[in-house]
Tab-separated table of C-alpha atoms in Angstrom:
chain	number	residue	atom	x	y	z
A	11	ILE	CA	115.620	133.957	98.409
A	12	LYS	CA	118.465	131.506	96.867
A	13	ILE	CA	121.592	129.740	98.347
A	14	ASN	CA	124.833	131.122	96.433
A	15	ASP	CA	126.717	127.839	97.265
A	16	LEU	CA	126.692	124.934	94.179
A	17	THR	CA	127.534	122.391	96.181
A	18	GLN	CA	125.217	122.889	98.367
A	19	ARG	CA	122.141	123.334	95.450
A	20	GLN	CA	123.362	120.262	94.896
A	21	TYR	CA	123.173	118.480	97.477
A	22	LEU	CA	119.641	119.882	98.615
A	23	GLY	CA	118.393	118.689	95.019
A	24	SER	CA	115.069	119.367	93.234
A	25	THR	CA	111.299	118.249	93.394
A	26	ALA	CA	109.616	117.383	89.985
A	27	LYS	CA	108.148	121.350	90.262
A	28	PHE	CA	110.908	123.683	91.796
A	29	PRO	CA	114.181	123.540	93.420
A	30	ARG	CA	114.706	123.436	97.155
A	31	TRP	CA	117.268	125.590	97.225
A	32	ALA	CA	115.570	128.661	96.743
A	33	VAL	CA	112.201	130.383	98.170
A	34	ALA	CA	109.742	132.775	96.988
A	35	TYR	CA	107.647	135.405	99.067
A	36	LYS	CA	105.122	137.177	98.406
A	37	TYR	CA	103.057	140.218	100.019
A	38	PRO	CA	100.303	139.554	101.803
A	39	PRO	CA	97.365	138.187	99.424
A	40	GLU	CA	94.697	140.553	98.545
A	41	LYS	CA	91.029	139.321	100.167
A	42	LYS	CA	87.467	140.032	98.837
A	43	GLU	CA	83.758	139.616	99.810
A	44	SER	CA	81.882	137.671	96.665
A	45	ARG	CA	78.631	136.060	96.600
A	46	VAL	CA	78.313	131.797	95.402
A	47	ARG	CA	76.421	131.434	92.766
A	48	ASP	CA	76.569	127.568	92.202
A	49	ILE	CA	78.631	124.856	93.202
A	50	VAL	CA	79.449	122.883	90.192
A	51	VAL	CA	81.295	119.286	90.299
A	52	GLN	CA	83.635	118.184	87.902
A	53	VAL	CA	85.234	114.674	87.127
A	54	GLY	CA	88.856	114.605	87.237
A	55	ARG	CA	91.107	112.400	84.994
A	56	THR	CA	91.795	110.158	87.429
A	57	GLY	CA	87.371	109.986	88.361
A	58	VAL	CA	87.612	111.865	91.080
A	59	LEU	CA	84.924	114.698	91.743
A	60	THR	CA	85.733	117.876	92.739
A	61	PRO	CA	83.190	120.348	93.790
A	62	LYS	CA	83.830	123.859	92.517
A	63	ALA	CA	82.129	127.103	93.537
A	64	VAL	CA	81.000	129.794	91.250
A	65	ILE	CA	81.110	133.411	92.540
A	66	ASP	CA	79.797	136.599	91.150
A	67	PRO	CA	82.868	138.605	88.911
A	68	VAL	CA	85.707	139.811	91.853
A	69	ARG	CA	89.122	142.049	90.405
A	70	LEU	CA	92.169	139.993	92.646
A	71	ALA	CA	95.818	140.636	91.786
A	72	GLY	CA	95.274	141.950	88.448
A	73	THR	CA	92.368	139.217	86.980
A	74	THR	CA	88.822	138.464	87.327
A	75	VAL	CA	87.904	135.638	89.475
A	76	THR	CA	84.677	133.736	88.667
A	77	ASN	CA	85.457	130.174	90.092
A	78	ALA	CA	87.106	128.545	93.234
A	79	THR	CA	87.761	125.327	94.137
A	80	LEU	CA	86.310	123.159	96.685
A	81	HIS	CA	88.453	120.303	97.381
A	82	ASN	CA	86.014	117.815	99.226
A	83	GLN	CA	82.520	117.486	100.772
A	84	ASP	CA	84.828	117.963	103.892
A	85	PHE	CA	86.071	121.261	102.647
A	86	ILE	CA	82.283	122.172	102.227
A	87	ASP	CA	81.554	120.902	105.661
A	88	ASN	CA	84.503	122.931	107.603
A	89	LEU	CA	82.901	125.811	105.852
A	90	ASP	CA	79.553	125.087	105.955
A	91	LEU	CA	79.598	126.894	102.598
A	92	ARG	CA	76.194	126.794	100.305
A	93	ILE	CA	74.852	128.246	97.562
A	94	GLY	CA	74.091	132.001	98.092
A	95	ASP	CA	76.478	132.171	100.776
A	96	THR	CA	78.948	135.675	100.720
A	97	VAL	CA	82.015	134.466	100.978
A	98	LEU	CA	86.049	136.268	101.698
A	99	VAL	CA	88.304	135.291	98.790
A	100	GLN	CA	91.609	135.591	97.912
A	101	LYS	CA	94.329	134.133	95.428
A	102	ALA	CA	96.622	131.569	97.042
A	103	GLY	CA	100.074	132.201	96.144
A	104	GLU	CA	98.393	135.071	94.092
A	105	ILE	CA	97.615	132.369	91.145
A	106	ILE	CA	94.956	129.811	92.568
A	107	PRO	CA	91.488	131.334	93.425
A	108	GLU	CA	90.457	130.160	97.289
A	109	ILE	CA	87.591	130.292	99.381
A	110	LEU	CA	88.488	130.814	103.184
A	111	SER	CA	85.796	131.579	105.043
A	112	VAL	CA	82.003	132.392	104.962
A	113	VAL	CA	80.221	135.383	106.311
A	114	ARG	CA	77.894	133.955	108.054
A	115	GLU	CA	75.889	137.200	108.952
A	116	LYS	CA	74.939	137.814	105.385
A	117	ARG	CA	73.770	134.377	104.812
A	118	PRO	CA	70.083	134.858	103.136
A	119	GLU	CA	67.656	132.635	104.210
A	120	GLY	CA	66.225	129.089	103.356
A	121	THR	CA	69.675	127.814	102.184
A	122	VAL	CA	70.539	124.512	102.682
A	123	PRO	CA	73.985	122.129	103.008
A	124	PHE	CA	75.214	121.278	99.936
A	125	HIS	CA	75.941	117.489	99.475
A	126	MET	CA	78.175	115.871	96.823
A	127	PRO	CA	76.311	113.372	94.099
A	128	ASP	CA	75.727	109.478	94.633
A	129	THR	CA	76.791	109.361	90.943
A	130	CYS	CA	78.883	110.466	88.459
A	131	PRO	CA	77.298	114.137	87.140
A	132	GLU	CA	79.185	112.626	83.561
A	133	CYS	CA	78.208	108.823	82.925
A	134	GLY	CA	75.824	107.974	86.053
A	135	ALA	CA	78.197	105.637	87.401
A	136	PRO	CA	78.194	104.857	91.335
A	137	VAL	CA	81.168	107.026	93.287
A	138	VAL	CA	82.654	105.627	95.953
A	139	ARG	CA	84.801	107.110	98.819
A	140	ASP	CA	88.510	106.554	98.966
A	141	PRO	CA	89.258	104.326	101.959
A	142	ASP	CA	92.154	106.314	103.082
A	143	GLY	CA	91.233	109.802	101.975
A	144	ALA	CA	88.103	111.978	101.682
A	145	ALA	CA	88.212	111.863	97.137
A	146	LEU	CA	85.039	110.478	95.815
A	147	ARG	CA	85.820	108.497	92.472
A	148	CYS	CA	83.786	107.432	89.756
A	149	THR	CA	83.488	103.913	89.094
A	150	GLY	CA	82.358	103.871	85.328
A	151	ALA	CA	85.262	102.696	83.399
A	152	GLU	CA	84.116	104.579	80.923
A	153	CYS	CA	83.597	108.117	81.625
A	154	PRO	CA	83.874	110.547	78.468
A	155	ALA	CA	85.481	112.684	81.467
A	156	GLN	CA	88.196	110.268	82.076
A	157	ARG	CA	88.403	109.578	78.711
A	158	LEU	CA	88.807	113.116	77.334
A	159	ARG	CA	91.394	114.490	80.659
A	160	ASN	CA	93.449	110.773	80.009
A	161	ILE	CA	93.876	111.707	76.299
A	162	ALA	CA	94.801	115.182	77.046
A	163	HIS	CA	97.215	113.773	79.496
A	164	PHE	CA	99.025	111.645	77.711
A	165	ALA	CA	99.487	114.271	75.000
A	166	SER	CA	100.296	117.168	77.737
A	167	ARG	CA	104.146	118.555	77.994
A	168	GLU	CA	104.878	116.756	81.091
A	169	ALA	CA	103.723	113.286	79.029
A	170	MET	CA	104.527	112.611	75.562
A	171	ASP	CA	104.686	116.171	74.354
A	172	ILE	CA	102.547	115.888	71.312
A	173	ASP	CA	102.270	119.592	70.401
A	174	GLY	CA	99.354	121.392	68.954
A	175	LEU	CA	97.250	118.284	70.691
A	176	GLY	CA	95.047	120.276	73.613
A	177	ILE	CA	92.064	120.049	75.288
A	178	SER	CA	89.620	121.292	72.674
A	179	LEU	CA	91.218	119.251	70.012
A	180	CYS	CA	90.710	116.280	72.010
A	181	GLN	CA	87.470	116.967	72.683
A	182	SER	CA	86.857	117.179	68.932
A	183	LEU	CA	88.713	113.818	67.761
A	184	ILE	CA	86.593	112.037	70.508
A	185	GLY	CA	83.387	113.945	69.558
A	186	SER	CA	83.697	113.156	65.681
A	187	GLY	CA	84.834	109.167	66.646
A	188	LEU	CA	87.891	108.893	65.540
A	189	VAL	CA	89.888	108.773	68.991
A	190	ARG	CA	88.671	106.675	72.317
A	191	SER	CA	91.782	106.309	73.596
A	192	PRO	CA	95.345	108.003	73.597
A	193	ALA	CA	96.340	104.537	71.576
A	194	GLU	CA	94.283	105.540	68.889
A	195	LEU	CA	95.972	108.652	68.267
A	196	TYR	CA	98.657	106.760	66.275
A	197	SER	CA	96.406	105.481	64.071
A	198	LEU	CA	95.273	108.848	63.033
A	199	GLU	CA	94.875	110.132	59.216
A	200	PRO	CA	95.655	113.046	58.057
A	201	GLN	CA	92.498	113.639	56.021
A	202	ALA	CA	89.897	112.599	58.592
A	203	VAL	CA	91.808	115.694	61.173
A	204	ALA	CA	91.595	118.253	58.591
A	205	ALA	CA	88.035	117.492	58.419
A	206	LEU	CA	87.529	118.670	62.270
A	207	ASP	CA	86.340	121.923	62.635
A	208	HIS	CA	89.211	124.648	63.066
A	209	MET	CA	91.422	122.090	61.174
A	210	GLY	CA	93.153	122.318	57.650
A	211	LYS	CA	95.437	120.825	55.864
A	212	LYS	CA	98.582	121.827	56.649
A	213	SER	CA	97.490	121.467	60.983
A	214	ALA	CA	96.989	118.242	60.239
A	215	GLU	CA	100.039	117.034	58.894
A	216	ASN	CA	101.473	119.187	61.619
A	217	LEU	CA	99.650	117.095	64.308
A	218	ILE	CA	100.217	113.531	63.066
A	219	ALA	CA	104.111	115.062	62.599
A	220	ALA	CA	103.929	115.394	66.598
A	221	ILE	CA	102.567	112.422	67.369
A	222	GLU	CA	105.067	110.655	65.250
A	223	LYS	CA	107.709	112.104	66.958
A	224	SER	CA	106.665	111.051	70.127
A	225	LYS	CA	106.913	107.767	69.402
A	226	ASP	CA	110.653	108.719	70.542
A	227	ALA	CA	109.993	110.465	73.968
A	228	GLY	CA	111.626	107.219	75.641
A	229	MET	CA	110.146	104.810	78.385
A	230	ALA	CA	109.925	107.504	81.280
A	231	ARG	CA	107.210	109.573	79.623
A	232	LEU	CA	105.237	107.206	78.437
A	233	LEU	CA	104.820	105.754	82.277
A	234	CYS	CA	104.446	109.270	82.889
A	235	ALA	CA	101.163	109.409	80.070
A	236	PHE	CA	100.108	106.514	81.302
A	237	GLY	CA	98.563	108.453	84.374
A	238	ILE	CA	98.957	105.721	86.819
A	239	ARG	CA	98.065	107.167	90.008
A	240	GLN	CA	101.167	108.407	92.691
A	241	VAL	CA	103.083	107.702	89.499
A	242	GLY	CA	104.334	111.625	88.203
A	243	GLN	CA	107.066	112.614	86.173
A	244	LYS	CA	110.342	111.856	89.102
A	245	ALA	CA	108.287	108.718	89.855
A	246	ALA	CA	108.287	107.537	86.142
A	247	LYS	CA	111.925	108.211	85.453
A	248	VAL	CA	113.133	106.230	88.514
A	249	LEU	CA	111.155	103.505	87.252
A	250	ALA	CA	112.373	103.346	83.737
A	251	MET	CA	116.318	103.557	85.189
A	252	HIS	CA	115.680	100.713	87.501
A	253	PHE	CA	113.778	98.331	85.154
A	254	GLY	CA	114.797	99.080	81.948
A	255	THR	CA	111.725	97.507	80.203
A	256	LEU	CA	107.682	97.989	80.451
A	257	THR	CA	107.454	94.395	80.983
A	258	ALA	CA	109.232	94.429	84.229
A	259	VAL	CA	107.249	97.509	85.065
A	260	ALA	CA	104.022	96.097	84.264
A	261	LEU	CA	104.962	92.902	86.211
A	262	LEU	CA	105.446	94.719	89.300
A	263	LEU	CA	101.962	96.996	89.255
A	264	VAL	CA	99.964	93.995	88.629
A	265	ILE	CA	102.155	92.244	91.695
A	266	ILE	CA	101.259	95.675	93.799
A	267	ALA	CA	98.164	95.557	92.678
A	268	VAL	CA	96.979	92.156	93.809
A	269	LEU	CA	99.064	92.471	96.945
A	270	ALA	CA	96.647	95.643	97.496
A	271	VAL	CA	93.303	93.488	96.872
A	272	LEU	CA	94.192	90.934	99.310
A	273	ILE	CA	95.654	93.109	102.180
A	274	SER	CA	92.410	95.081	101.760
A	275	TRP	CA	90.261	92.021	102.016
A	276	LEU	CA	92.251	91.012	105.105
A	277	LEU	CA	91.994	93.587	107.191
A	278	ARG	CA	88.228	93.907	106.091
A	279	SER	CA	87.790	90.316	107.472
A	280	ALA	CA	90.129	90.677	110.651
A	281	ALA	CA	88.060	93.673	111.610
A	282	LYS	CA	85.233	91.684	111.231
A	283	GLY	CA	86.253	89.048	113.066
A	284	ASP	CA	84.794	86.615	110.202
A	285	MET	CA	88.114	84.876	109.296
A	286	GLY	CA	87.371	81.062	108.312
A	287	LYS	CA	83.714	81.550	108.266
A	288	SER	CA	82.261	80.933	104.374
A	289	LYS	CA	78.770	80.895	102.698
A	290	LEU	CA	76.812	79.685	100.345
A	291	PHE	CA	74.779	81.303	98.027
A	292	LEU	CA	72.407	79.214	95.595
A	293	ARG	CA	70.839	81.344	92.389
A	294	GLN	CA	68.310	79.605	90.332
A	295	LYS	CA	66.822	80.386	86.536
A	296	ASP	CA	63.273	80.806	88.593
A	297	GLU	CA	61.387	80.920	91.497
A	298	LEU	CA	60.424	76.705	90.639
A	299	CYS	CA	62.568	74.202	91.557
A	300	ASP	CA	62.355	70.885	89.283
A	301	GLN	CA	64.678	68.084	87.708
A	302	GLN	CA	65.852	70.021	84.829
A	303	GLN	CA	66.287	73.010	85.954
A	304	ASP	CA	70.022	74.460	86.242
A	305	MET	CA	71.704	75.989	89.183
A	306	GLN	CA	74.492	78.053	90.292
A	307	VAL	CA	76.644	77.603	93.778
A	308	PHE	CA	78.723	80.617	94.629
A	309	VAL	CA	80.613	79.522	97.646
A	310	GLY	CA	82.438	83.081	98.875
A	311	HIS	CA	83.201	84.897	102.210
A	312	GLU	CA	81.539	88.190	103.271
A	313	GLY	CA	79.733	88.159	99.930
A	314	LYS	CA	82.483	88.294	97.850
A	315	THR	CA	82.004	85.217	95.294
A	316	LEU	CA	85.246	82.837	94.741
A	317	SER	CA	83.848	80.625	92.806
A	318	VAL	CA	80.983	79.335	90.532
A	319	LEU	CA	80.440	76.064	89.863
A	320	ARG	CA	77.541	74.026	87.891
A	321	PRO	CA	76.451	70.817	88.565
A	322	SER	CA	75.797	67.843	85.843
A	323	GLY	CA	72.912	66.330	87.766
A	324	ILE	CA	70.090	68.149	89.661
A	325	GLY	CA	66.991	65.922	92.086
A	326	ASP	CA	64.484	67.570	93.639
A	327	PHE	CA	65.432	70.550	96.194
A	328	ASP	CA	64.909	68.156	99.401
A	329	GLY	CA	68.446	66.442	98.434
A	330	MET	CA	69.642	68.364	95.749
A	331	ARG	CA	73.383	67.269	95.123
A	332	LEU	CA	75.446	70.337	94.452
A	333	ASN	CA	79.444	70.652	93.936
A	334	VAL	CA	80.386	72.962	96.604
A	335	VAL	CA	83.328	73.358	98.978
A	336	THR	CA	81.899	73.845	102.397
A	337	GLU	CA	79.304	72.306	104.619
A	338	GLY	CA	77.390	73.406	107.840
A	339	GLU	CA	73.971	75.862	108.175
A	340	PHE	CA	73.137	78.627	106.154
A	341	ILE	CA	70.710	81.258	104.655
A	342	GLU	CA	69.479	81.848	101.215
A	343	ASN	CA	67.384	84.621	100.692
A	344	GLY	CA	65.936	84.253	103.804
A	345	THR	CA	65.876	80.636	103.592
A	346	PRO	CA	67.406	78.658	105.734
A	347	ILE	CA	68.866	75.604	104.272
A	348	ARG	CA	71.361	72.547	105.477
A	349	ILE	CA	74.208	70.551	104.152
A	350	VAL	CA	73.834	67.457	105.744
A	351	ARG	CA	75.946	64.584	103.705
A	352	VAL	CA	79.325	64.781	101.613
A	353	GLU	CA	80.137	62.106	99.756
A	354	GLY	CA	82.174	61.555	96.859
A	355	GLY	CA	83.665	65.028	96.311
A	356	LYS	CA	79.693	66.253	96.208
A	357	ILE	CA	77.355	67.119	99.092
A	358	VAL	CA	73.712	66.850	99.989
A	359	VAL	CA	71.847	70.133	100.482
A	360	LYS	CA	68.189	69.833	102.324
A	361	ALA	CA	65.801	72.805	103.222
A	362	MET	CA	65.325	73.168	106.848
């Protein structure tokens, strides 16, 4: 269904994906039963861990379906989905396979609830849950899955639009050590690319030409290609039009990041009711303490290090002089200590 009036179409506008002045209606989706063979966890471009159900092949809307996304742990818990379950499957919008429900009466004995891993299945780094959502994210800075998808996204049609650089070729480039980041695409040599599997001289030359052509893609496409969270095609165009230069955009993003960290820290502190309280943490090179031993002093709030200071001279532990910024009674590794005197910008720490 479409609106005929062109003025109203212009007023309603469009999103990055579809016009607001048109809507499509489809027949009710076909639904069939299948069995969950396994649940695998994939790592996306932004580090989000997404569970996927591997199911027995089933014919839906003209194609054979073997996988269905499970979104996150909350979605799995709400369905009480387990490996071995019989499930009802459909194609959302006749395109995306999804699991509607579990047929409980057909559940086999011995099934157990599924839980997302505590570490990334690709790099082994710890995963953390978004504070404002249900997503789990890999914290690994060098996660191979994120690297692959970041490079593929950089070259994608909505970003730099590098013709011929798909996910398979990205895998070959990374596996051969030719590319570790999107920036290294622009230093590729045709001879090195031609030596890859399923590549030849002509295809390598075409790829290099497409990469060179992408240099004229414009600032909006480059911003989208960076893969910044919440910055897609439309947001990238708005940022490019408003700020004009990458330097101005980079400064804005730095300011936003700093403010986000500061606000998060203040909210956590206020919630715990510990505002204004500091803690002293002593770290020694070994368990023994003598006059020659160097020490580090960590002065922080709620265990978060704010500064690391090293004293020039150390006395014995009973009367050790350290550069710190507060005084009072503290506990270090279970041992009570007390700052008893402040003099000349230095303090004296005594064991209690």
